[in-house]
Coordinates of C-alpha atoms in Angstrom, one line a residue:
M1471 CA 0.2 -0.3 0.1
A1472 CA 2.4 2.4 1.0
Q1473 CA 6.3 3.3 -0.7
V1474 CA 9.3 4.9 0.9
W1475 CA 9.8 8.3 -1.1
A1476 CA 13.1 9.5 -0.6
F1477 CA 12.9 13.1 -0.8
S1478 CA 16.8 13.6 -0.3
L1479 CA 17.6 11.8 -3.5
L1480 CA 15.8 14.4 -5.6
V1481 CA 17.9 17.3 -7.0
L1482 CA 16.2 20.6 -6.3
F1483 CA 16.7 22.8 -9.2
S1484 CA 17.3 25.9 -7.5
S1485 CA 19.6 27.7 -10.0
S1486 CA 16.4 28.7 -12.4
L1487 CA 14.5 30.5 -9.2
V1488 CA 13.7 34.0 -9.9
S1489 CA 12.1 36.8 -7.2
N1490 CA 9.1 38.3 -7.7
L1491 CA 9.3 41.7 -8.6
L1492 CA 6.3 43.6 -8.1
I1493 CA 6.7 47.3 -9.9
C1494 CA 4.3 50.1 -9.2
S1495 CA 4.2 52.7 -12.4
S1496 CA 4.4 56.3 -12.4
N1497 CA 0.5 56.2 -12.7
G1498 CA 0.4 54.0 -9.5
E1499 CA -0.6 50.6 -11.0
R1500 CA 0.8 47.2 -10.0
V1501 CA 3.2 45.7 -12.9
F1502 CA 4.5 42.4 -12.3
L1503 CA 7.7 41.6 -14.1
F1504 CA 9.8 38.4 -14.6
P1505 CA 12.9 37.8 -16.1
Q1506 CA 12.4 36.5 -19.8
S1507 CA 12.5 32.7 -20.5
P1508 CA 13.8 30.9 -23.4
K1509 CA 11.0 30.3 -26.1
V1510 CA 9.5 26.8 -25.0
S1511 CA 6.3 25.7 -26.9
S1512 CA 4.8 23.8 -24.5
I1513 CA 4.0 27.1 -22.7
V1514 CA 1.4 27.8 -25.3
S1515 CA -0.6 24.7 -24.6
K1516 CA -4.1 24.8 -23.6
R1517 CA -3.1 22.7 -20.6
Y1518 CA -2.0 25.4 -18.8
R1519 CA -5.3 27.2 -19.1
T1520 CA -7.9 26.6 -15.6
A1521 CA -10.6 24.7 -16.3
Y1522 CA -13.2 26.2 -13.8
H1523 CA -11.3 29.1 -12.3
F1524 CA -12.5 32.3 -13.8
Q1525 CA -10.6 34.3 -16.6
P1526 CA -11.2 35.9 -20.2
P1527 CA -10.5 34.0 -23.6
K1528 CA -7.9 35.9 -24.2
N1529 CA -5.4 38.7 -23.0
W1530 CA -4.8 40.6 -19.4
I1531 CA -6.9 40.2 -16.6
N1532 CA -6.0 41.5 -13.0
D1533 CA -8.3 42.9 -9.9
P1534 CA -11.8 42.0 -9.8
N1535 CA -14.1 45.1 -9.4
G1536 CA -17.6 45.8 -7.8
P1537 CA -18.6 41.9 -7.2
M1538 CA -22.6 42.1 -6.6
Y1539 CA -25.8 39.9 -6.4
Y1540 CA -28.5 41.7 -8.1
N1541 CA -31.8 40.8 -9.0
G1542 CA -30.8 36.8 -9.3
I1543 CA -27.5 37.5 -11.2
Y1544 CA -23.9 37.7 -9.8
H1545 CA -21.7 40.3 -11.3
E1546 CA -17.9 39.7 -11.6
F1547 CA -16.5 43.1 -13.2
Y1548 CA -12.5 43.3 -13.4
Q1549 CA -9.4 44.9 -14.7
Y1550 CA -8.9 44.1 -18.3
N1551 CA -7.1 44.8 -21.3
P1552 CA -9.0 44.5 -24.4
N1553 CA -5.5 44.9 -26.5
G1554 CA -3.1 42.5 -24.9
S1555 CA -2.0 40.2 -22.7
L1556 CA 0.5 42.4 -21.0
W1557 CA -1.0 45.5 -18.3
G1558 CA -2.3 48.6 -19.9
N1559 CA -5.6 50.0 -21.6
I1560 CA -7.1 49.0 -18.5
I1561 CA -11.1 49.0 -18.8
W1562 CA -14.0 47.1 -16.9
G1563 CA -14.5 43.7 -18.1
H1564 CA -17.9 42.3 -17.1
S1565 CA -19.5 38.7 -16.6
V1566 CA -22.7 37.5 -15.4
S1567 CA -23.5 34.0 -13.5
T1568 CA -26.4 32.5 -11.7
D1569 CA -24.0 30.1 -9.7
L1570 CA -20.5 31.9 -9.3
I1571 CA -18.8 28.7 -11.2
N1572 CA -20.5 29.5 -15.3
W1573 CA -20.0 32.7 -16.7
I1574 CA -21.5 34.5 -19.4
P1575 CA -19.1 37.7 -20.8
V1576 CA -21.1 40.7 -21.8
E1577 CA -20.3 43.9 -22.7
P1578 CA -17.5 46.2 -21.1
A1579 CA -19.2 48.0 -18.2
I1580 CA -16.5 51.2 -17.9
E1581 CA -14.5 52.5 -20.9
R1582 CA -11.9 55.2 -21.3
D1583 CA -13.7 58.2 -22.8
I1584 CA -14.1 60.8 -20.2
P1585 CA -11.3 63.6 -19.0
S1586 CA -11.6 61.6 -15.6
D1587 CA -10.6 58.0 -16.7
I1588 CA -9.0 58.7 -20.5
N1589 CA -5.9 57.0 -18.9
G1590 CA -7.3 54.1 -17.0
C1591 CA -10.5 52.8 -15.6
W1592 CA -9.3 51.3 -12.0
T1593 CA -10.4 49.8 -9.1
G1594 CA -13.6 50.2 -7.8
S1595 CA -17.1 49.0 -5.9
A1596 CA -20.9 48.2 -6.1
T1597 CA -23.1 49.4 -3.6
I1598 CA -26.9 48.9 -3.9
L1599 CA -28.6 51.5 -2.4
S1600 CA -32.5 52.1 -1.0
G1601 CA -34.9 51.7 -3.9
D1602 CA -32.8 48.6 -5.2
Q1603 CA -30.5 51.1 -7.2
P1604 CA -27.2 49.4 -7.9
I1605 CA -24.1 52.0 -8.4
I1606 CA -20.3 51.8 -9.0
I1607 CA -17.7 54.4 -7.8
Y1608 CA -14.2 53.9 -9.5
T1609 CA -10.8 55.2 -10.0
G1610 CA -10.1 56.9 -13.4
A1611 CA -6.8 58.5 -14.0
D1612 CA -6.7 61.7 -16.1
K1613 CA -4.2 63.1 -18.6
E1614 CA -2.0 64.4 -16.0
N1615 CA -1.9 60.7 -14.2
R1616 CA -4.4 62.2 -11.3
Q1617 CA -6.5 59.6 -9.8
L1618 CA -10.0 60.6 -9.4
Q1619 CA -13.4 58.8 -8.6
N1620 CA -15.9 58.2 -10.8
I1621 CA -19.6 56.8 -10.5
V1622 CA -21.6 54.9 -13.0
L1623 CA -24.7 53.8 -13.1
P1624 CA -26.5 51.2 -14.9
K1625 CA -28.5 52.5 -17.8
N1626 CA -31.3 50.1 -18.0
R1627 CA -32.3 48.1 -14.4
S1628 CA -34.8 46.0 -16.3
D1629 CA -32.1 44.3 -18.2
P1630 CA -31.2 41.2 -16.0
Y1631 CA -27.4 41.6 -16.9
L1632 CA -27.2 44.9 -16.9
R1633 CA -25.1 45.7 -19.9
E1634 CA -24.9 49.2 -20.4
W1635 CA -23.9 51.7 -17.5
T1636 CA -23.8 55.3 -17.9
K1637 CA -21.4 57.8 -16.4
A1638 CA -22.4 60.2 -13.8
G1639 CA -22.8 64.0 -15.4
N1640 CA -20.6 65.9 -12.4
N1641 CA -17.8 63.4 -12.6
P1642 CA -15.0 63.6 -11.2
V1643 CA -17.0 63.0 -7.9
I1644 CA -13.9 63.4 -5.5
Q1645 CA -10.3 64.6 -6.7
P1646 CA -7.5 64.2 -4.7
V1647 CA -7.3 67.4 -2.6
G1648 CA -6.5 68.0 1.1
A1649 CA -3.4 68.5 3.1
G1650 CA -0.8 65.7 3.0
L1651 CA -2.8 63.9 -0.2
N1652 CA -0.6 62.5 -2.9
S1653 CA -2.8 62.7 -6.0
S1654 CA -1.1 59.7 -7.9
Q1655 CA -1.9 57.6 -4.7
F1656 CA -5.4 57.9 -3.9
R1657 CA -7.4 55.0 -5.7
D1658 CA -9.7 51.7 -5.5
P1659 CA -13.2 53.1 -3.4
T1660 CA -14.8 50.4 -1.3
T1661 CA -18.3 49.4 -1.2
G1662 CA -20.7 52.3 0.7
W1663 CA -22.0 51.8 4.3
I1664 CA -24.7 54.0 6.1
G1665 CA -23.7 55.3 9.3
P1666 CA -26.2 56.1 12.2
D1667 CA -26.7 60.2 10.9
G1668 CA -28.1 58.4 7.7
L1669 CA -25.2 59.3 5.8
W1670 CA -23.1 57.1 3.0
R1671 CA -20.0 56.3 3.8
I1672 CA -17.0 54.7 1.7
A1673 CA -13.2 54.5 2.2
V1674 CA -10.5 55.4 -0.5
G1675 CA -6.8 53.8 -0.2
A1676 CA -4.4 56.5 0.2
E1677 CA -0.5 57.5 0.7
L1678 CA -1.4 60.4 3.7
N1679 CA 1.8 62.3 4.9
G1680 CA 3.6 59.4 3.4
Y1681 CA 1.7 56.5 5.2
G1682 CA -1.1 54.3 4.5
A1683 CA -4.7 55.4 4.9
A1684 CA -8.3 54.6 4.4
L1685 CA -9.3 58.4 3.8
L1686 CA -13.2 58.4 5.2
Y1687 CA -15.8 60.4 2.5
T1688 CA -19.6 61.0 3.3
S1689 CA -22.2 62.0 1.2
K1690 CA -26.3 62.1 1.4
D1691 CA -26.7 60.9 -2.3
F1692 CA -23.7 58.9 -3.4
L1693 CA -22.8 61.6 -6.0
E1694 CA -21.9 64.6 -3.8
W1695 CA -18.8 63.6 -1.3
T1696 CA -17.3 65.4 1.5
R1697 CA -13.9 64.0 2.9
V1698 CA -14.1 64.0 6.8
D1699 CA -11.3 65.6 8.7
H1700 CA -9.8 62.3 9.9
P1701 CA -9.3 59.0 8.1
L1702 CA -10.9 55.7 8.6
Y1703 CA -7.8 54.2 9.6
S1704 CA -4.1 55.5 9.2
S1705 CA -1.1 53.6 9.8
N1706 CA 2.8 54.6 9.8
A1707 CA 3.9 51.5 9.6
S1708 CA 3.2 51.4 5.8
T1709 CA 3.0 53.1 2.7
M1710 CA -0.2 53.3 -0.2
W1711 CA -2.5 51.0 0.8
E1712 CA -4.6 49.4 -2.9
C1713 CA -8.1 47.8 -2.8
P1714 CA -9.2 48.8 0.8
D1715 CA -11.7 46.6 2.1
F1716 CA -14.3 46.8 5.4
F1717 CA -17.0 44.9 6.0
A1718 CA -18.9 43.7 9.3
V1719 CA -18.5 40.3 10.9
L1720 CA -20.0 38.2 13.9
P1721 CA -18.0 35.3 15.7
G1722 CA -18.3 32.3 15.1
N1723 CA -21.2 32.6 12.6
N1724 CA -20.9 32.4 9.2
S1725 CA -23.4 34.2 8.1
G1726 CA -22.8 37.4 6.2
L1727 CA -23.9 41.1 7.1
D1728 CA -25.0 43.8 4.7
L1729 CA -23.5 47.1 5.6
S1730 CA -26.4 49.1 4.3
E1731 CA -28.3 47.6 7.2
A1732 CA -28.1 47.9 11.1
I1733 CA -25.2 45.9 12.2
P1734 CA -26.2 43.8 15.2
N1735 CA -24.5 44.1 18.7
G1736 CA -21.1 41.7 19.0
A1737 CA -20.0 42.4 15.5
K1738 CA -16.7 42.8 14.6
H1739 CA -15.5 44.9 11.3
V1740 CA -12.7 44.1 9.3
L1741 CA -10.0 46.4 7.3
K1742 CA -8.3 44.8 4.9
M1743 CA -5.7 46.4 2.8
S1744 CA -2.9 45.3 -0.3
L1745 CA 0.4 45.8 -0.1
D1746 CA 3.7 44.1 -0.1
S1747 CA 2.3 42.0 -2.8
C1748 CA -0.2 40.3 -0.6
D1749 CA -3.6 41.4 1.0
K1750 CA -3.3 41.7 4.8
Y1751 CA -6.1 42.7 7.3
M1752 CA -7.1 43.7 10.9
I1753 CA -10.2 43.1 12.9
G1754 CA -11.7 45.3 15.3
V1755 CA -14.7 47.9 16.1
Y1756 CA -16.2 50.8 14.5
D1757 CA -16.2 53.2 16.6
L1758 CA -19.5 55.2 15.6
K1759 CA -18.8 58.2 17.8
R1760 CA -15.3 58.5 16.7
D1761 CA -16.3 57.3 12.8
A1762 CA -13.0 55.5 12.8
F1763 CA -12.1 51.9 12.9
V1764 CA -10.2 50.8 16.0
P1765 CA -8.1 47.5 15.8
D1766 CA -7.8 45.3 18.8
T1767 CA -4.3 44.6 18.3
V1768 CA -2.2 47.7 16.7
L1769 CA 1.4 45.9 15.4
D1770 CA 3.6 48.0 14.4
D1771 CA 5.7 45.5 12.1
R1772 CA 3.5 45.0 9.2
R1773 CA 5.3 41.8 8.5
L1774 CA 2.9 40.3 11.6
W1775 CA -0.2 41.7 10.1
S1776 CA -2.6 39.0 9.2
R1777 CA -3.1 38.1 5.9
I1778 CA -5.7 36.6 3.7
D1779 CA -4.0 33.8 1.4
Y1780 CA -0.1 33.2 2.0
G1781 CA 0.5 32.9 -1.7
N1782 CA -0.2 34.2 -5.1
F1783 CA -3.2 36.4 -4.1
Y1784 CA -4.2 40.4 -4.4
A1785 CA -6.6 42.8 -5.1
S1786 CA -9.2 40.9 -3.3
K1787 CA -12.8 42.5 -2.7
S1788 CA -15.6 41.3 -0.6
F1789 CA -19.2 41.6 -1.2
Y1790 CA -22.8 40.9 0.7
D1791 CA -24.4 37.7 -1.3
S1792 CA -28.0 38.5 -0.1
K1793 CA -29.3 34.9 -1.9
K1794 CA -27.6 32.9 0.7
S1795 CA -26.7 35.2 3.1
R1796 CA -22.7 35.4 3.2
R1797 CA -19.9 37.2 2.3
I1798 CA -17.7 36.6 -0.7
I1799 CA -14.2 37.6 -1.4
W1800 CA -12.4 36.8 -4.6
G1801 CA -8.9 37.8 -5.1
W1802 CA -6.5 38.1 -8.2
T1803 CA -4.1 35.4 -9.4
N1804 CA -0.9 36.8 -11.7
E1805 CA 0.9 34.5 -13.8
T1806 CA 4.4 33.8 -12.7
D1807 CA 6.4 32.9 -16.3
S1808 CA 8.0 35.8 -18.1
S1809 CA 6.1 38.5 -20.1
S1810 CA 7.3 37.1 -23.2
D1811 CA 5.6 33.7 -22.3
D1812 CA 2.5 35.7 -21.6
V1813 CA 2.4 37.2 -24.6
A1814 CA 3.2 33.9 -27.0
K1815 CA 0.3 32.0 -24.7
G1816 CA -2.3 35.5 -25.2
W1817 CA -3.9 35.5 -21.7
A1818 CA -2.2 36.5 -18.2
G1819 CA -4.3 36.1 -14.9
I1820 CA -6.9 34.3 -13.7
H1821 CA -9.4 34.6 -10.3
A1822 CA -9.1 32.5 -7.4
I1823 CA -12.1 30.3 -6.9
P1824 CA -14.9 32.6 -4.7
R1825 CA -14.6 32.0 -0.9
T1826 CA -17.3 32.1 1.6
I1827 CA -15.3 34.6 4.3
W1828 CA -16.2 34.5 8.1
L1829 CA -14.7 35.0 11.9
D1830 CA -14.0 32.3 14.0
S1831 CA -15.6 32.1 17.3
Y1832 CA -12.6 33.7 19.5
G1833 CA -12.7 36.4 17.0
K1834 CA -9.4 36.7 16.2
Q1835 CA -9.2 35.3 13.0
L1836 CA -10.9 35.0 9.5
L1837 CA -11.6 31.9 7.8
Q1838 CA -12.7 31.1 4.3
W1839 CA -13.7 28.5 2.4
P1840 CA -14.5 27.5 -1.6
V1841 CA -17.9 28.5 -2.1
E1842 CA -20.2 25.2 -1.9
E1843 CA -21.3 25.7 -5.9
I1844 CA -17.8 24.5 -6.5
E1845 CA -19.0 20.8 -5.4
S1846 CA -21.2 21.2 -8.7
L1847 CA -18.3 20.1 -10.5
R1848 CA -17.2 16.9 -8.8
T1849 CA -17.5 14.0 -10.6
N1850 CA -16.1 10.3 -10.0
E1851 CA -15.1 10.4 -6.0
I1852 CA -12.3 8.3 -5.0
S1853 CA -12.5 7.6 -1.0
H1854 CA -9.5 5.6 1.2
Q1855 CA -10.4 5.1 5.2
G1856 CA -7.8 4.2 7.9
L1857 CA -4.5 5.1 6.2
V1858 CA -1.7 4.9 8.2
L1859 CA 1.5 6.8 7.1
K1860 CA 5.0 6.0 8.7
K1861 CA 8.2 8.0 8.6
G1862 CA 9.1 8.1 4.6
D1863 CA 5.6 6.5 3.5
L1864 CA 3.9 7.7 -0.1
F1865 CA 0.6 6.5 -0.9
E1866 CA -0.8 7.3 -4.4
I1867 CA -3.9 9.0 -5.2
K1868 CA -5.4 6.8 -8.3
G1869 CA -8.6 6.9 -10.1
T1870 CA -8.9 10.9 -10.2
D1871 CA -8.0 13.3 -13.0
T1872 CA -4.3 14.4 -11.3
S1873 CA -4.3 17.7 -13.4
Q1874 CA -8.4 18.8 -12.7
A1875 CA -9.0 17.7 -8.6
D1876 CA -10.6 18.6 -5.6
V1877 CA -9.2 16.7 -2.7
E1878 CA -10.1 16.7 1.3
I1879 CA -8.0 15.1 3.7
D1880 CA -7.9 14.7 7.6
F1881 CA -4.7 13.9 9.1
E1882 CA -4.9 12.8 12.3
L1883 CA -1.7 12.7 14.6
T1884 CA -1.1 9.8 17.0
S1885 CA 1.0 11.7 19.1
I1886 CA 1.6 15.7 20.2
D1887 CA 4.5 15.1 22.9
S1888 CA 7.4 15.2 21.0
A1889 CA 5.9 18.5 18.8
D1890 CA 9.4 21.0 18.2
P1891 CA 9.7 24.0 19.8
F1892 CA 8.1 27.1 18.1
D1893 CA 10.1 30.1 17.1
P1894 CA 8.4 33.5 17.4
S1895 CA 11.2 34.6 15.1
W1896 CA 10.0 32.3 12.2
L1897 CA 6.7 34.6 11.5
L1898 CA 8.5 37.9 10.4
D1899 CA 9.4 35.8 7.2
V1900 CA 7.7 32.2 6.9
E1901 CA 8.5 31.6 3.4
K1902 CA 12.2 31.4 4.3
H1903 CA 11.0 29.0 6.8
C1904 CA 9.3 26.8 4.2
R1905 CA 12.5 26.9 2.3
E1906 CA 14.7 25.6 5.0
A1907 CA 12.0 23.5 6.5
G1908 CA 11.1 21.7 3.3
A1909 CA 9.0 18.8 2.9
S1910 CA 12.0 16.9 2.6
V1911 CA 13.3 18.0 6.1
D1912 CA 12.5 15.6 8.7
G1913 CA 11.2 16.8 11.6
D1914 CA 9.3 15.4 15.1
I1915 CA 5.8 15.9 13.6
G1916 CA 6.0 16.3 10.0
P1917 CA 6.4 17.5 7.3
F1918 CA 3.1 15.5 5.9
G1919 CA 0.5 16.7 3.9
L1920 CA 0.0 15.9 -0.4
V1921 CA 2.1 16.2 -3.1
V1922 CA 0.6 16.9 -6.5
L1923 CA 1.2 17.4 -10.3
A1924 CA 4.0 15.3 -10.2
S1925 CA 6.0 13.7 -12.9
D1926 CA 6.8 9.9 -13.3
N1927 CA 10.3 10.4 -11.8
M1928 CA 9.3 12.8 -9.3
E1929 CA 11.4 15.4 -10.5
E1930 CA 8.4 17.7 -11.2
H1931 CA 6.0 18.1 -7.7
T1932 CA 4.0 20.9 -5.8
A1933 CA 4.2 20.1 -1.8
V1934 CA 1.7 21.2 0.3
H1935 CA 2.2 20.1 4.0
F1936 CA 2.1 20.5 7.2
R1937 CA 4.2 20.6 10.7
V1938 CA 3.2 21.0 14.2
Y1939 CA 5.0 23.3 16.7
K1940 CA 4.4 23.5 20.1
S1941 CA 4.5 27.5 21.6
Q1942 CA 4.5 28.3 25.3
K1943 CA 0.5 28.5 25.3
S1944 CA -0.5 26.4 22.1
Y1945 CA 0.5 24.6 19.1
M1946 CA 1.2 26.6 16.4
I1947 CA 0.6 24.6 12.8
L1948 CA 3.2 25.6 9.9
M1949 CA 1.4 25.5 6.2
C1950 CA 3.9 25.2 3.2
S1951 CA 2.9 25.0 -0.4
D1952 CA 6.4 24.4 -2.3
L1953 CA 6.8 25.3 -5.7
R1954 CA 10.3 24.9 -6.1
R1955 CA 10.1 21.5 -7.9
S1956 CA 7.0 22.3 -9.4
S1957 CA 8.5 22.6 -13.2
L1958 CA 11.6 22.0 -14.7
R1959 CA 10.8 24.9 -17.3
P1960 CA 13.4 28.0 -16.6
G1961 CA 12.7 31.3 -15.5
L1962 CA 9.3 30.6 -13.5
Y1963 CA 8.9 32.1 -10.1
T1964 CA 9.0 29.1 -7.9
P1965 CA 8.8 30.1 -4.3
A1966 CA 7.8 28.1 -1.3
Y1967 CA 4.7 29.9 0.2
G1968 CA 3.6 29.7 3.7
G1969 CA 1.8 30.4 6.8
F1970 CA 1.0 29.7 10.3
F1971 CA -2.2 29.1 12.5
E1972 CA -2.6 28.4 16.1
F1973 CA -4.2 25.0 16.6
D1974 CA -5.9 23.4 19.5
L1975 CA -4.5 19.8 19.5
E1976 CA -5.6 19.1 23.2
K1977 CA -8.9 19.2 21.9
E1978 CA -9.0 18.2 18.2
R1979 CA -6.1 16.0 16.9
K1980 CA -7.4 16.3 13.1
I1981 CA -5.7 18.9 11.0
S1982 CA -7.5 19.2 7.4
L1983 CA -6.4 20.1 3.9
R1984 CA -8.3 21.1 0.6
T1985 CA -6.6 21.8 -2.5
L1986 CA -8.0 22.6 -5.4
I1987 CA -6.2 21.5 -8.4
D1988 CA -6.9 23.1 -12.0
R1989 CA -4.1 23.0 -13.9
S1990 CA -1.8 25.7 -13.9
A1991 CA -3.7 26.6 -10.0
V1992 CA -3.0 25.1 -6.9
E1993 CA -5.6 26.5 -4.2
S1994 CA -5.2 24.9 -0.7
F1995 CA -7.1 25.6 2.5
G1996 CA -5.8 24.3 6.0
G1997 CA -7.2 23.9 9.0
G1998 CA -10.4 24.7 8.3
G1999 CA -9.5 27.5 6.2
R2000 CA -7.5 29.2 8.8
V2001 CA -4.4 29.4 6.5
C2002 CA -5.3 29.7 2.7
I2003 CA -2.2 29.4 0.1
M2004 CA -3.1 30.5 -4.2
A2005 CA -0.3 28.8 -6.4
R2006 CA 0.6 28.7 -10.3
V2007 CA 2.5 26.2 -11.4
Y2008 CA 3.8 25.3 -15.0
P2009 CA 5.0 21.3 -15.2
V2010 CA 6.5 20.2 -18.2
A2011 CA 4.8 16.9 -17.7
L2012 CA 1.1 18.0 -17.7
V2013 CA 1.9 19.3 -21.6
D2014 CA 4.4 16.5 -22.5
D2015 CA 2.5 13.4 -20.8
G2016 CA -0.7 15.0 -20.5
G2017 CA -1.2 13.5 -16.9
S2018 CA 0.6 13.4 -13.5
H2019 CA 0.6 11.9 -9.6
M2020 CA -1.1 12.7 -6.5
Y2021 CA 0.4 11.2 -3.3
V2022 CA -0.4 11.9 0.4
F2023 CA 3.2 11.2 2.4
N2024 CA 4.8 11.6 6.0
N2025 CA 8.5 12.5 6.0
G2026 CA 8.0 13.1 9.9
S2027 CA 9.1 11.0 12.7
T2028 CA 5.9 10.3 14.2
T2029 CA 3.3 8.5 12.6
V2030 CA 0.4 10.2 11.1
G2031 CA -3.2 8.5 10.3
V2032 CA -5.3 9.4 7.6
P2033 CA -8.7 8.6 8.9
Q2034 CA -10.2 10.1 5.7
L2035 CA -9.4 11.0 2.6
K2036 CA -11.8 11.9 -0.2
A2037 CA -10.5 13.1 -4.3
W2038 CA -13.0 14.0 -7.4
S2039 CA -12.0 14.9 -10.8
M2040 CA -13.2 18.3 -12.0
R2041 CA -15.3 19.1 -14.8
K2042 CA -14.9 21.7 -16.6
A2043 CA -17.0 24.7 -16.4
Q2044 CA -18.5 27.1 -18.8
V2045 CA -16.5 30.2 -18.3
N2046 CA -16.6 33.2 -20.7
V2047 CA -17.5 30.9 -23.1
K2048 CA -19.8 32.9 -26.1
R2049 CA -22.8 31.3 -26.8
G2050 CA -25.5 31.1 -29.4

């Protein structure tokens, strides 16, 4: 049943590792640049295009914009270059769905055609006003590259797909004026919420006096806005905040809250921001008297701020889904090959699977899980119970389409007494620790986990694994998604992503892992969604051989049980396929 897997015999192709460079252009938008890889025909293969993640048929995509549920239809807007697969010429693409999985493309919602957005229609949010009126506020750039906030409204609300949008006559509705404000670092307005005075509020990401801030604005009608004399929140621990998000959550309750309605007592608020090439968040309270967000904990070192996802995930946007009373969050995942590869492919970028997001019962950490609708794509279930993995054991999961799969595993610890001690300094650079404590480096409890997209000889593979550590007060679980051997192709960004989560192993001995494999996407959820890691990989075997292998393994000294393992092949979704 099990076979010995000697990680140590594998060759680490570290010479091809490169750093992911996030370059901010002069207009403030994000551009990812990578060293150019040699021309390799296989990168153009359709095998690297995802089968059930959101992406347009061609060209560049980045931030999700203004997601909403309206009159029975989900709307996904997105940053889009209609002219090519590199960033530029940005407008708002638009797709609609009834199930968040299958998407129909419709006409672009916002194009560059007025002075206040002629240089780009950038990120923004949708709000549904009283009277069932959808409205979008977004950032535009003018010829001087000033960042300005603009409004659009649907031209015909009786159109179920809201295909056409009309720009407000008083655009721009918010301009970058005020002391300490940088006009080229002023963008990405949030969804609106109502204060106790009946006024609408939004926050806009900004650089204020050189520091990161979410500036606060109020309005009676969503068209005329006034800047409040203090930000919703600011921090001198960072610079510009992109793509802020602000929403309410109830501890231990996975139901969502609608900010346009009264927020119940006991609720917390979440302030999320995008910086350092990732999405971070704070949990706290919204002080109505001060009209300000107050974090429960203030950490001066932003490396310690909580993260939405510990992998390739950025510019996320959430919305309240009134259909199922939940909050859903989307994020952008960029390619990690070269720009020349993206030009050759003719496409770049996907969105992560939409996730339900809520607050744990302790009120300290956000939890996330793929929306339940994704399970409609499952087919051909494979199930194993009662597996026992001793040190060096490797068990192959057969009978599943390993390039398009959904895998759920429970790992059960036979003993927790021998856990290695936890070093808090690891939290400052978890990726460094994942590189040093890789899947081939044995510990007392772990590494154990899942290997996906593995070639026949294991030269290529991606390992998603756990390690267990004992801190002074609790147990800390390290989750890594190690891409360093994910592909033999040169010129790729192949990091070892990682995040820690606290876990009560005295109460619960099982650690869960769910991984969605979708060709070039590997999206993992550890500990019931306590740590999420999105990754992009381009194994040569996926193209050359048309197949790969998948295994569960244990390289730790302590035996690990697998009481339950389930895997499904995933059908292809209908994503932005034109019909008729």
